[in-house]
CSV table of C-alpha atoms and ligand atoms in Angstrom, one decimal:
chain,number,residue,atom,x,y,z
A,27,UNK,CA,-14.9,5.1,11.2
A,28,UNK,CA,-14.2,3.3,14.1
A,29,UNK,CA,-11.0,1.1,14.5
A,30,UNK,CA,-11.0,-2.1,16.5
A,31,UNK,CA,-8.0,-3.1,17.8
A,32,UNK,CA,-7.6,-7.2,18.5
A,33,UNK,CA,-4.4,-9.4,20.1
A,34,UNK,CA,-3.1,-12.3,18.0
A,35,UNK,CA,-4.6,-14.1,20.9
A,36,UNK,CA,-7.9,-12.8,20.1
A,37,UNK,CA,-7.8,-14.3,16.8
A,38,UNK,CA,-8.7,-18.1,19.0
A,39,UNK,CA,-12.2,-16.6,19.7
A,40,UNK,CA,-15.1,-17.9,17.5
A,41,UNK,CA,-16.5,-14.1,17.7
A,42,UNK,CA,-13.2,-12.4,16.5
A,43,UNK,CA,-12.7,-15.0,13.6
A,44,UNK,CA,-16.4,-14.1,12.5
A,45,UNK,CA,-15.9,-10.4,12.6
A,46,UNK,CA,-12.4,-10.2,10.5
A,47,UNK,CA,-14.2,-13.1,7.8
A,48,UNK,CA,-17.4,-10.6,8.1
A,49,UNK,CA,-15.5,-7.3,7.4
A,50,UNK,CA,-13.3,-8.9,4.6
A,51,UNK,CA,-16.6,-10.0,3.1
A,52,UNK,CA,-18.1,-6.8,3.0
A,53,UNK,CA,-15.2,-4.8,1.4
A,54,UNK,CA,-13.3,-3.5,4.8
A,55,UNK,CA,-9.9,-3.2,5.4
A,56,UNK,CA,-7.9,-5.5,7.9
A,57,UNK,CA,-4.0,-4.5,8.9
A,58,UNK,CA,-2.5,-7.7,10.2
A,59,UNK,CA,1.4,-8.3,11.4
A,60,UNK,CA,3.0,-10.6,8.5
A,61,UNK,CA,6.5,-11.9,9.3
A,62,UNK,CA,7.9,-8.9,7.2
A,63,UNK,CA,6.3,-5.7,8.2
A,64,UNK,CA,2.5,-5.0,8.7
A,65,UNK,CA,0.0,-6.0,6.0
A,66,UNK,CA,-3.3,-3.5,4.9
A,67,UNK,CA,-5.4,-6.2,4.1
A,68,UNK,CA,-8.3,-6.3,1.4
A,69,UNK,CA,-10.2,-9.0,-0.7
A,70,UNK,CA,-7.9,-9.0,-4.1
A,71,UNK,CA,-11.4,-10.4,-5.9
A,72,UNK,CA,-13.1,-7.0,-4.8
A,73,UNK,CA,-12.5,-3.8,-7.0
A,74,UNK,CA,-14.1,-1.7,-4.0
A,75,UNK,CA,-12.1,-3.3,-1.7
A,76,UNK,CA,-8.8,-3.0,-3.1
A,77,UNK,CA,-9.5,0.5,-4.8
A,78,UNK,CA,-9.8,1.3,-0.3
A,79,UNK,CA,-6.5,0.2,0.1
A,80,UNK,CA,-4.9,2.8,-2.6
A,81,UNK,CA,-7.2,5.6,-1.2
A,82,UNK,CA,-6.3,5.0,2.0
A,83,UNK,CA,-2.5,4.5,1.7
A,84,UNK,CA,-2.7,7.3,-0.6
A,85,UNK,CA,-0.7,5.0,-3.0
A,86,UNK,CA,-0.2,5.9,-6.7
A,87,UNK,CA,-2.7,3.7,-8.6
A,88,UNK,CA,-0.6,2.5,-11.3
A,89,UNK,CA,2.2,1.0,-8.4
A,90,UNK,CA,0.4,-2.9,-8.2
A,91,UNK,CA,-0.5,-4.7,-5.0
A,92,UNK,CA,1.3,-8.2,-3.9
A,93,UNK,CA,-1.9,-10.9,-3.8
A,94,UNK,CA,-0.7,-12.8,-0.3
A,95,UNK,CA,-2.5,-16.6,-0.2
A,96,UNK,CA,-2.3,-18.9,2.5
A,97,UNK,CA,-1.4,-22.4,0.4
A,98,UNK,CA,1.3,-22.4,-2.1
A,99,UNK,CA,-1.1,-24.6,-4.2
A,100,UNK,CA,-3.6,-21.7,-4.5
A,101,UNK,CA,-1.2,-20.4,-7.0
A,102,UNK,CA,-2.1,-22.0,-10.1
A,103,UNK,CA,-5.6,-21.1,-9.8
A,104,UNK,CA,-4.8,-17.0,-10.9
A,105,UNK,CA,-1.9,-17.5,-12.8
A,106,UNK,CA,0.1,-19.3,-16.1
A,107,UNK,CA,2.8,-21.2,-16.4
A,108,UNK,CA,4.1,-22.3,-13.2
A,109,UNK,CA,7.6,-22.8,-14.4
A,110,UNK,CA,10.1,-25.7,-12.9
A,111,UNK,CA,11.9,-22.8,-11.5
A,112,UNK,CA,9.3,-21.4,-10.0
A,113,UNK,CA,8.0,-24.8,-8.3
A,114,UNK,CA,11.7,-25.1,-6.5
A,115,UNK,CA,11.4,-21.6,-5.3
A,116,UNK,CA,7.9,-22.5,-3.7
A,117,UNK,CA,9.4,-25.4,-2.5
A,118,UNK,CA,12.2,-24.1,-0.9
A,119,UNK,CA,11.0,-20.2,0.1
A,120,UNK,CA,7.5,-20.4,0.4
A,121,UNK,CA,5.3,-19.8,3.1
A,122,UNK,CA,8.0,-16.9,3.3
A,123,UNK,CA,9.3,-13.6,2.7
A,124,UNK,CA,9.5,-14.2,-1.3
A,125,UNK,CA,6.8,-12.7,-3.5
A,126,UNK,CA,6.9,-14.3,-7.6
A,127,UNK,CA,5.8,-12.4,-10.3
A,128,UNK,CA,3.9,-14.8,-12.8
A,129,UNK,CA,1.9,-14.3,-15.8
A,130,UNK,CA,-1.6,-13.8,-15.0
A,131,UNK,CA,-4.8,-15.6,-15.5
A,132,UNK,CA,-6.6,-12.2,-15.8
A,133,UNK,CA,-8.9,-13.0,-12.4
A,134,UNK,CA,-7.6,-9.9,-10.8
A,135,UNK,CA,-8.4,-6.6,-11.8
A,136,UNK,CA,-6.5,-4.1,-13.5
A,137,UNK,CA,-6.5,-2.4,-10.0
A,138,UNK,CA,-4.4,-5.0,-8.3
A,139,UNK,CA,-1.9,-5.6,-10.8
A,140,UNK,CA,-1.2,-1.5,-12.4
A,141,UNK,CA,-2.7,-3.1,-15.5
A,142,UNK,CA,0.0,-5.1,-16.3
A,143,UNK,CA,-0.5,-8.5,-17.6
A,144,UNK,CA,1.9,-10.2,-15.0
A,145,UNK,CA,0.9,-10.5,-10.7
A,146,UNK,CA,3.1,-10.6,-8.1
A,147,UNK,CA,2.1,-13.5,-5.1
A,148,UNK,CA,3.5,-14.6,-1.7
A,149,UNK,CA,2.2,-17.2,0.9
A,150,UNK,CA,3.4,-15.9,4.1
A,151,UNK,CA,5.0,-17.8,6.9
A,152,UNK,CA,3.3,-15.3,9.9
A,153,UNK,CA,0.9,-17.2,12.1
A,154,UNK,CA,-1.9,-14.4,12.0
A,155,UNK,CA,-1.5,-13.6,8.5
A,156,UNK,CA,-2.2,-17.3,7.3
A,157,UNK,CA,-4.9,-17.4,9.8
A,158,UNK,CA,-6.4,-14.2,8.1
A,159,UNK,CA,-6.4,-15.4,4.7
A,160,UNK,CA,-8.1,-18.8,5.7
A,161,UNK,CA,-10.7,-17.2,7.6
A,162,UNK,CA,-11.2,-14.7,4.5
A,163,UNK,CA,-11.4,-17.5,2.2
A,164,UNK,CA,-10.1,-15.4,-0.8
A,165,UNK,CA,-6.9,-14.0,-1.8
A,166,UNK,CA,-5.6,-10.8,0.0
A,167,UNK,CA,-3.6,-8.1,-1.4
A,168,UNK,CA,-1.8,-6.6,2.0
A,169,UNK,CA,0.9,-3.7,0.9
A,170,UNK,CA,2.8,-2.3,3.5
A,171,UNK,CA,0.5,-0.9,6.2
A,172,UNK,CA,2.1,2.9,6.0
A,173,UNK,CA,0.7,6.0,4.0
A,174,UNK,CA,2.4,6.3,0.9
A,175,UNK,CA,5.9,7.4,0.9
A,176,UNK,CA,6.7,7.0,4.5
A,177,UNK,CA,8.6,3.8,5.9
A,178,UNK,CA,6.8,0.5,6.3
A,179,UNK,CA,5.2,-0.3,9.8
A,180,UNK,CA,7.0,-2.7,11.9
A,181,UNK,CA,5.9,-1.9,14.8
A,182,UNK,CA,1.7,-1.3,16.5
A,183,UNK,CA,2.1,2.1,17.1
A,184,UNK,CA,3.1,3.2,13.8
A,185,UNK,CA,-0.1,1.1,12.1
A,186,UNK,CA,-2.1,3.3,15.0
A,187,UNK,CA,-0.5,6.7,13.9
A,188,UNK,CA,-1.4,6.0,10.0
A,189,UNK,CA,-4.3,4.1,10.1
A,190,UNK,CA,-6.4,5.0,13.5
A,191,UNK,CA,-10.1,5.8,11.9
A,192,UNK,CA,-9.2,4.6,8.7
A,193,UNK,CA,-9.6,0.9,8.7
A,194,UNK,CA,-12.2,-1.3,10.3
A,195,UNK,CA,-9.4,-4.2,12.1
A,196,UNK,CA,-5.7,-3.6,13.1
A,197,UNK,CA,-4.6,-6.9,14.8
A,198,UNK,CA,-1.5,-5.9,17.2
A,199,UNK,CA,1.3,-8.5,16.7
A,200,UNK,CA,4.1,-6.8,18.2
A,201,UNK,CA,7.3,-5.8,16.4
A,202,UNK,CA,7.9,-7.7,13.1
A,203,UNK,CA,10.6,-10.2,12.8
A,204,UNK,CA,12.2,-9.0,9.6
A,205,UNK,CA,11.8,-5.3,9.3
A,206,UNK,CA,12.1,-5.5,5.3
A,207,UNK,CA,9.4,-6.1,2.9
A,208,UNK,CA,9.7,-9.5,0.8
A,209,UNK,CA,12.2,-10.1,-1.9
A,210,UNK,CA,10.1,-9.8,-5.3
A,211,UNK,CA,11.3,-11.8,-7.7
A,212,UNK,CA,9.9,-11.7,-11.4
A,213,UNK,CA,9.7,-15.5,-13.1
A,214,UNK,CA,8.2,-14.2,-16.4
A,215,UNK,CA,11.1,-12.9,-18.3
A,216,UNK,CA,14.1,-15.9,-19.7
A,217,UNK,CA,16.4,-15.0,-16.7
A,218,UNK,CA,14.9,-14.8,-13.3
A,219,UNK,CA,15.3,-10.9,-12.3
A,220,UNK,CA,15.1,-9.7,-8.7
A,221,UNK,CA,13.2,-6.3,-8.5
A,222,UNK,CA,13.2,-5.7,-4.8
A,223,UNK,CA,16.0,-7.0,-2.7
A,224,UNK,CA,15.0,-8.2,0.9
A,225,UNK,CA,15.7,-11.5,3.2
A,226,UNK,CA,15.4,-13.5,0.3
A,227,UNK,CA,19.1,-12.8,-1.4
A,228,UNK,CA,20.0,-13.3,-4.8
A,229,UNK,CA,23.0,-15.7,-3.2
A,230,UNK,CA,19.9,-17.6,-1.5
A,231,UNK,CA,18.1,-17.9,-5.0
A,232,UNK,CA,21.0,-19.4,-7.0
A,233,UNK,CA,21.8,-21.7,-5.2
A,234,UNK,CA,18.9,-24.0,-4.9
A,235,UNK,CA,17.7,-22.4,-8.8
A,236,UNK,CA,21.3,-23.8,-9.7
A,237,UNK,CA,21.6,-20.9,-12.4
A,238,UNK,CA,23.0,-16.5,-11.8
A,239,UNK,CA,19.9,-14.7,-11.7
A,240,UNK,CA,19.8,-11.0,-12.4
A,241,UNK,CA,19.4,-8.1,-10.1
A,242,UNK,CA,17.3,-5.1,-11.4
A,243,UNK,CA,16.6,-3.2,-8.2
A,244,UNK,CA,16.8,0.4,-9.3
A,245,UNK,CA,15.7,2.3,-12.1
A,246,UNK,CA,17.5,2.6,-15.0
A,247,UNK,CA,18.1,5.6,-17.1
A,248,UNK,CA,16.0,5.9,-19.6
A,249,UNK,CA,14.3,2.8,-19.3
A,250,UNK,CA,10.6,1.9,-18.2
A,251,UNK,CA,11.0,0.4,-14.0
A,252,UNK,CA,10.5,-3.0,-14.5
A,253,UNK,CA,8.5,-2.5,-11.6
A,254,UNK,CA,6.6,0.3,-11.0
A,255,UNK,CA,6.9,0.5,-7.5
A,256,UNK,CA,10.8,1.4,-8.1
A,257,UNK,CA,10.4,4.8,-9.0
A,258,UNK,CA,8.8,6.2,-5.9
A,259,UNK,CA,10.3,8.2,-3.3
A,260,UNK,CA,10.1,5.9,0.0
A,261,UNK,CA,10.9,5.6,3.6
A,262,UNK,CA,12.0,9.1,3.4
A,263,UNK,CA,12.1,10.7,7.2
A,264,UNK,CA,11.2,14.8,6.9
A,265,UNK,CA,14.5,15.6,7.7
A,266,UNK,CA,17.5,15.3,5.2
A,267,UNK,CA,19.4,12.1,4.7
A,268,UNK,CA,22.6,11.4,4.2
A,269,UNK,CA,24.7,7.9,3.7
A,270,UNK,CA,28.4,7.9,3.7
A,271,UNK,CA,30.5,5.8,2.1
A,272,UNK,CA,33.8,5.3,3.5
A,273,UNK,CA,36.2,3.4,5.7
A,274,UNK,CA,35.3,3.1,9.1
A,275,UNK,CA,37.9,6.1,10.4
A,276,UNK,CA,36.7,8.4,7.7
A,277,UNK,CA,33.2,8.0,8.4
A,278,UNK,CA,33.4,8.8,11.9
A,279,UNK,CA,35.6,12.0,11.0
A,280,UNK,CA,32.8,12.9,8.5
A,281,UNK,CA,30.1,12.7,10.8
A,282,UNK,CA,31.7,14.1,13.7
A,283,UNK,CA,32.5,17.1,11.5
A,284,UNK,CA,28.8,17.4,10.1
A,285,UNK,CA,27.5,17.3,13.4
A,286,UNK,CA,30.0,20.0,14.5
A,287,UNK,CA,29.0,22.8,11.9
A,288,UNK,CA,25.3,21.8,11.9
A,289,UNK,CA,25.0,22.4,15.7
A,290,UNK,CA,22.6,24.7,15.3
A,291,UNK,CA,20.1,22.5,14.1
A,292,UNK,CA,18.5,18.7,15.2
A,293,UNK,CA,20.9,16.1,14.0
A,294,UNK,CA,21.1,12.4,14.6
A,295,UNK,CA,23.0,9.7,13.8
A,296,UNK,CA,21.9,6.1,12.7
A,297,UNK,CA,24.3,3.5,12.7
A,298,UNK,CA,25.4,0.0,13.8
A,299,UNK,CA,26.5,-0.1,17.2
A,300,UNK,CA,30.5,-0.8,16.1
A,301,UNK,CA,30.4,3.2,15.2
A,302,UNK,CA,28.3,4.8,17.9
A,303,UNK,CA,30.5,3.6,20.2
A,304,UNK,CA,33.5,5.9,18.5
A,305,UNK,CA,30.5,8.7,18.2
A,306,UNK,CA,30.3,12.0,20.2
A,307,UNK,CA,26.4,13.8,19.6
A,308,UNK,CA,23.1,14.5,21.3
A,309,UNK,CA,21.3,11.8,19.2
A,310,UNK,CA,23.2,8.6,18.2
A,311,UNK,CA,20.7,6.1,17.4
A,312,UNK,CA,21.9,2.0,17.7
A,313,UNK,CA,20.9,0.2,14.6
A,314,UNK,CA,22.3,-3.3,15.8
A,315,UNK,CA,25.7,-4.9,15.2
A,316,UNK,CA,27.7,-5.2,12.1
A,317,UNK,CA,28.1,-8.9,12.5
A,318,UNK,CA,24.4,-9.0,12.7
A,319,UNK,CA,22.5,-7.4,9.6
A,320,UNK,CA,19.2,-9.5,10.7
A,321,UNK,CA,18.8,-6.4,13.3
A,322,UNK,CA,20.0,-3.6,11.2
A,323,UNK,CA,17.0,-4.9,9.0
A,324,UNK,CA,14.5,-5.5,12.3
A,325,UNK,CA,15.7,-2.0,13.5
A,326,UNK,CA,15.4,0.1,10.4
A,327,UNK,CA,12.2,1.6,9.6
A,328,UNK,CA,11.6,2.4,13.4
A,329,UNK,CA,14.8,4.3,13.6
A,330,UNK,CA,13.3,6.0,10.2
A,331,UNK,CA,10.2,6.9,12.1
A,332,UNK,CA,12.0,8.1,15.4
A,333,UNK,CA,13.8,10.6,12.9
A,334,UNK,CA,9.7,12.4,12.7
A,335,UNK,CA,8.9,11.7,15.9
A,336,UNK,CA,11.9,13.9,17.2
A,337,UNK,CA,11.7,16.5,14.8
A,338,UNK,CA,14.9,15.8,13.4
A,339,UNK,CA,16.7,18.1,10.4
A,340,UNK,CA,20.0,16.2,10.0
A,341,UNK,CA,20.6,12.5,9.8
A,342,UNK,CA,23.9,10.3,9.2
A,343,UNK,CA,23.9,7.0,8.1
A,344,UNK,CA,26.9,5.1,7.2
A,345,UNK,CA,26.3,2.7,4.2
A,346,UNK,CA,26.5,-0.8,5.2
A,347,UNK,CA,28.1,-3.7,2.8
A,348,UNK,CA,25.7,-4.7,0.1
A,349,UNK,CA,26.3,-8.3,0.7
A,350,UNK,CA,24.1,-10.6,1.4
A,351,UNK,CA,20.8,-8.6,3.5
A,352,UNK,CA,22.9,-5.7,3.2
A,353,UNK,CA,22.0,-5.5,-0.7
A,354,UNK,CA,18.2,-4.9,0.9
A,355,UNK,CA,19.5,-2.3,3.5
A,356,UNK,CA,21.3,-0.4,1.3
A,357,UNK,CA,18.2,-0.2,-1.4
A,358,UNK,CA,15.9,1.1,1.2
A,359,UNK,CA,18.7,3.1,2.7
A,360,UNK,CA,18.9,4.6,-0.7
A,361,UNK,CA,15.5,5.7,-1.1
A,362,UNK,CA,15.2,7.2,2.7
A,363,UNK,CA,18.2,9.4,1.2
A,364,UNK,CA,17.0,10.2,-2.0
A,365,UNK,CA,20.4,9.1,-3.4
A,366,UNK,CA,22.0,11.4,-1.2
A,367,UNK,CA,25.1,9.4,-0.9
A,368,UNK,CA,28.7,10.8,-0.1
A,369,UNK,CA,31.6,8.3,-1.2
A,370,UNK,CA,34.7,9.3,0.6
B,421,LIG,P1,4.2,-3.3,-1.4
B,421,LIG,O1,2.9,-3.8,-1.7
B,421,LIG,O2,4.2,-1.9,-0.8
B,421,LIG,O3,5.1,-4.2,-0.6
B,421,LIG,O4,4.9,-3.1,-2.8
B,421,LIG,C1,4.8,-4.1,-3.8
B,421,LIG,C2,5.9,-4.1,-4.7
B,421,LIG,O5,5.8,-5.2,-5.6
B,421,LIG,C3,6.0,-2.8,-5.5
B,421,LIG,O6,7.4,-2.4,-5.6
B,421,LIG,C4,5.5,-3.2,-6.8
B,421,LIG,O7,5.9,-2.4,-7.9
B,421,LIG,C5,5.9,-4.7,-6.9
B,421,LIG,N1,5.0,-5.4,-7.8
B,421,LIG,C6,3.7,-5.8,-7.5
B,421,LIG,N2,3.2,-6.4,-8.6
B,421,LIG,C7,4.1,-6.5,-9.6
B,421,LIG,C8,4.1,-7.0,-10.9
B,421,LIG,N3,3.1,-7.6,-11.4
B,421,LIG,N4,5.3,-6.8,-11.6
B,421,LIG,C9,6.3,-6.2,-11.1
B,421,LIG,N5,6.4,-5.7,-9.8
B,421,LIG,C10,5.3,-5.8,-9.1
B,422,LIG,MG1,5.1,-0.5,0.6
């Protein structure tokens, strides 16, 4: 297949808008920049076209897709019981990087929601995304726009490198502002319950809800994921991972030691700048400051990708603080380790 490539700009023209609403139509798959990471794009009211999106990603059918829309009133037309709480979260997060999880009206098929009975939605804030959906005129489910099990695209050229050939659109929008994927957020059980951390925080969601919400980001022993895309490997670089978790002197040491008896091999560092500036070693990658977790986030999943593109064996992270958008870092963090992490 061949891929067309268009400019945000592009999507002024009269011809471009025709061709994206055309190819929407007719089943085809659209990546578009959303304000989180890149979005693969496919009519949610189409089995074909969505069943595309899993065979292309190379996703695991039973992990379900988010259904993006461009009005927050669109909402109650697929789903029950729009609760109070939910309409203040609208209010206050939406369009934004906050996907719901709501009872469903049964509209979309088993393929986007895993067969459960509940659908996740988000209205996004990104220019081009909104302008997708209206031109489309339907819902869109848009997962992360990276094959399966490697991490999210936030920039072009990774949508190019996993995509190229495989979808019909990829609109370039540059590097994405937030780096994370949304914040999901199920409103069908008594207590609010946050299943993916991201920009959203749970801090952010209490206060305007007024209540403590629950967080229930990682899988549980011996319980069923609450959601089932929990329990997949992710953002995982080839080489091996590992976080340390330690004071800011014994991290250093650590490192400086690992890097010293794996020599031999390719070994890298990611980390905010505050500790590659105490770090000696070939490949000491800047994540952003401490002070500023916004571009830890913005940074991360390039830095991931780098790791591949360099062939890397080896990589360091220090953990980061899990408060606030470090609660996010960490849980993707986390999953590019494997739970490889060494407390010191
Ligand atoms: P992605 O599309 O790659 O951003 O991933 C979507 C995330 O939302 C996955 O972790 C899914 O498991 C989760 N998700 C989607 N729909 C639901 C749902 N109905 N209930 C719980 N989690 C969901
Ligand atoms: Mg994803």
């Amino acid at each position: 297949m061949k891929t067309t490539v268009f400019s945000t700009s592009d999507l002024e023209k009269k011809e471009v808008q025709k061709k994206i609403k055309y190819n929407l139509e007719n089943d085809e798959l659209v990546v578009f920049p959303t304000e989180t990471v890149y979005g693969i794009g496919a009519n949610a009211l189409s089995e074909t076209a969505v069943k595309k999106i899993f065979s292309v990603k190379g996703r695991p059918s039973d992990n379900p897709l988010i259904v993006h829309l461009s009005k927050a009133k669109d909402v109650y037309k697929y789903v029950n019981n729009v609760s109070k709480h939910a309409e203040i979260l609208m209010d206050a997060f939406w369009p934004g990087p906050l996907t719901l999880v709501f009872e469903s009206k049964g509209i979309f098929s088993p393929v986007v929601t895993g067969g459960l009975k509940t659908v996740a939605i988000r209205v996004p804030s990104h220019k081009t995304a909104k302008k997708v959906i209206e031109l489309s005129g339907v819902p869109i489910c848009a997962p992360s726009a990276n094959i399966s099990g490697r991490p999210s695209s936030t920039l072009f050229s990774h949508v190019l490198e996993d995509f190229d050939g495989k979808v019909s659109i990829i609109i370039d929008g540059g590097p994405t502002d937030i780096g994370l994927e949304s914040t999901v957020l199920d409103l069908t059980v008594d207590i609010p319950t946050i299943l993916r951390p991201g920009k959203i925080t749970k801090d952010m969601i209490e206060k305007v809800l007024n209540i403590s919400i629950i967080n229930h980001t990682e899988v549980q022993n011996g319980l069923a994921p609450k959601s089932p895309g929990m329990k997949y490997k992710h953002y995982a670089p080839k080489g091996n991972v590992t976080l340390i978790d330690g004071s800011f002197e014994e991290t250093i040491e650590y490192i400086q030691k690992q890097l010293f008896d794996k020599r031999q091999n390719k070994c890298a560092v990611l980390c905010p700048d505050e500790f590659a500036d105490m770090l000696n070693g070939d490949t000491i990658i800047k994540l952003g400051s401490l002070d500023n977790l916004e571009s830890i986030a913005t940074n991360l999943f390039k830095s991931l990708r780098l790791m591949d593109e360099m062939n890397i064996d080896y990589i360091y992270i220090p953990a980061v603080s899990y408060e606030g958008l470090g609660q996010a870092i960490m849980n993707r963090l986390l999953k590019a380790a494997n739970q490889n992490l060494i407390k010191l």
